[in-house]
Structures are given as structure tokens and as C-alpha cells.
mmCIF file of C-alpha atoms in Angstrom:
data_model
loop_
_atom_site.group_PDB
_atom_site.id
_atom_site.type_symbol
_atom_site.label_atom_id
_atom_site.label_comp_id
_atom_site.label_asym_id
_atom_site.label_seq_id
_atom_site.Cartn_x
_atom_site.Cartn_y
_atom_site.Cartn_z
ATOM 1 C CA MET A 1 73.212 39.678 10.181
ATOM 2 C CA ALA A 2 74.111 42.415 7.740
ATOM 3 C CA ALA A 3 75.005 39.932 5.020
ATOM 4 C CA MET A 4 71.677 38.170 5.528
ATOM 5 C CA ALA A 5 69.790 41.464 5.308
ATOM 6 C CA GLN A 6 71.632 42.346 2.114
ATOM 7 C CA ARG A 7 70.790 38.972 0.648
ATOM 8 C CA GLU A 8 67.127 39.437 1.532
ATOM 9 C CA ALA A 9 67.107 42.932 0.053
ATOM 10 C CA GLY A 10 68.685 41.563 -3.115
ATOM 11 C CA MET A 11 66.033 38.841 -3.326
ATOM 12 C CA ILE A 12 63.274 41.407 -2.808
ATOM 13 C CA ARG A 13 64.732 43.552 -5.619
ATOM 14 C CA ALA A 14 65.019 40.517 -7.907
ATOM 15 C CA ALA A 15 61.462 39.494 -7.156
ATOM 16 C CA ALA A 16 60.217 42.994 -7.855
ATOM 17 C CA SER A 17 62.118 43.239 -11.130
ATOM 18 C CA SER A 18 60.913 39.819 -12.245
ATOM 19 C CA SER A 19 57.385 40.869 -11.384
ATOM 20 C CA ARG A 20 57.759 43.993 -13.516
ATOM 21 C CA LEU A 21 59.174 41.889 -16.340
ATOM 22 C CA VAL A 22 56.194 39.528 -16.184
ATOM 23 C CA GLN A 23 53.805 42.505 -16.240
ATOM 24 C CA ARG A 24 55.594 43.933 -19.312
ATOM 25 C CA LEU A 25 55.486 40.557 -21.065
ATOM 26 C CA LEU A 26 51.761 40.198 -20.338
ATOM 27 C CA ALA A 27 51.074 43.678 -21.662
ATOM 28 C CA ARG A 28 53.020 42.929 -24.836
ATOM 29 C CA ALA A 29 51.191 39.624 -25.282
ATOM 30 C CA GLU A 30 47.864 41.460 -24.982
ATOM 31 C CA GLN A 31 49.002 43.978 -27.629
ATOM 32 C CA ILE A 32 50.010 41.166 -30.011
ATOM 33 C CA ALA A 33 46.712 39.359 -29.460
ATOM 34 C CA ALA A 34 44.723 42.539 -30.056
ATOM 35 C CA THR A 35 46.634 43.257 -33.254
ATOM 36 C CA ARG A 36 46.007 39.742 -34.583
ATOM 37 C CA ALA A 37 42.342 39.871 -33.621
ATOM 38 C CA ALA A 38 41.945 43.168 -35.463
ATOM 39 C CA ALA A 39 43.622 41.677 -38.550
ATOM 40 C CA ARG A 40 41.203 38.728 -38.434
ATOM 41 C CA ARG A 41 38.245 41.096 -38.152
ATOM 42 C CA ARG A 42 39.465 43.026 -41.188
ATOM 43 C CA GLU A 43 39.782 39.751 -43.125
ATOM 44 C CA ARG A 44 36.293 38.706 -42.094
ATOM 45 C CA ARG A 45 34.838 42.065 -43.161
ATOM 46 C CA ALA A 46 36.224 41.704 -46.673
ATOM 47 C CA PRO A 47 35.753 38.041 -47.593
ATOM 48 C CA GLY A 48 37.271 37.119 -50.878
ATOM 49 C CA SER A 49 39.320 40.296 -51.046
ATOM 50 C CA GLU A 50 42.232 38.246 -52.307
ATOM 51 C CA TRP A 51 40.192 37.308 -55.385
ATOM 52 C CA ARG A 52 39.813 40.747 -56.916
ATOM 53 C CA SER A 53 41.398 39.998 -60.293
ATOM 54 C CA ALA A 54 40.164 37.891 -63.168
ATOM 55 C CA LYS A 55 43.658 36.454 -63.535
ATOM 56 C CA ALA A 56 43.532 35.122 -59.980
ATOM 57 C CA LEU A 57 40.127 33.591 -60.494
ATOM 58 C CA TRP A 58 40.567 32.291 -64.020
ATOM 59 C CA PRO A 59 44.217 31.994 -65.029
ATOM 60 C CA ASP A 60 43.311 30.060 -68.165
ATOM 61 C CA PHE A 61 40.831 32.777 -69.200
ATOM 62 C CA THR A 62 43.503 35.461 -69.336
ATOM 63 C CA ALA A 63 45.955 33.089 -71.034
ATOM 64 C CA ASP A 64 43.365 32.479 -73.752
ATOM 65 C CA ILE A 65 42.949 36.222 -74.314
ATOM 66 C CA ALA A 66 46.719 36.671 -74.592
ATOM 67 C CA SER A 67 47.085 33.839 -77.119
ATOM 68 C CA THR A 68 44.131 35.147 -79.159
ATOM 69 C CA ASN A 69 45.717 38.592 -79.317
ATOM 70 C CA ARG A 70 48.974 37.096 -80.571
ATOM 71 C CA THR A 71 47.426 34.871 -83.231
ATOM 72 C CA GLY A 72 44.702 37.297 -84.273
ATOM 73 C CA ASN A 73 41.929 34.639 -84.070
#
């Protein structure tokens, strides 16, 4: 009987610890999702923010300027 009670107590502890683990994993998943959602909102608020330089928009334009400066034309 005592061995059976110990086994049951061990199973209860294992179930409780796995339940806590699942809760921690769910909380972490919610944090990750919230962080990614915030990043997407920031991207949406500043559309085209990656196109802030003329070189990024018109690479040939800046190359023409550089070659003109070198040749003096």
C-alpha cells in the first residue's frame, strides 16, 4: 500500500510540475506573439521607412553622380 501511495504522490507531483511547465510555455508564447505584433504595428506605422536614402531608391542615380564627379563632366 505504501509503495502505491508513493507512486500516486509522485504522479501527482509530476502532473503538477508539467502543468506549471505548460503554463510557463503558454505565457512565454504570449510574450513572443505580443512582441512580434508590436513590431508589425511599428512597421505599419512607418511604411517605406526602409527607403529613406536616394541610393536605396535609385542606385544608378548616385553612381552617375560619382562618375560625373570623377570625370568632371
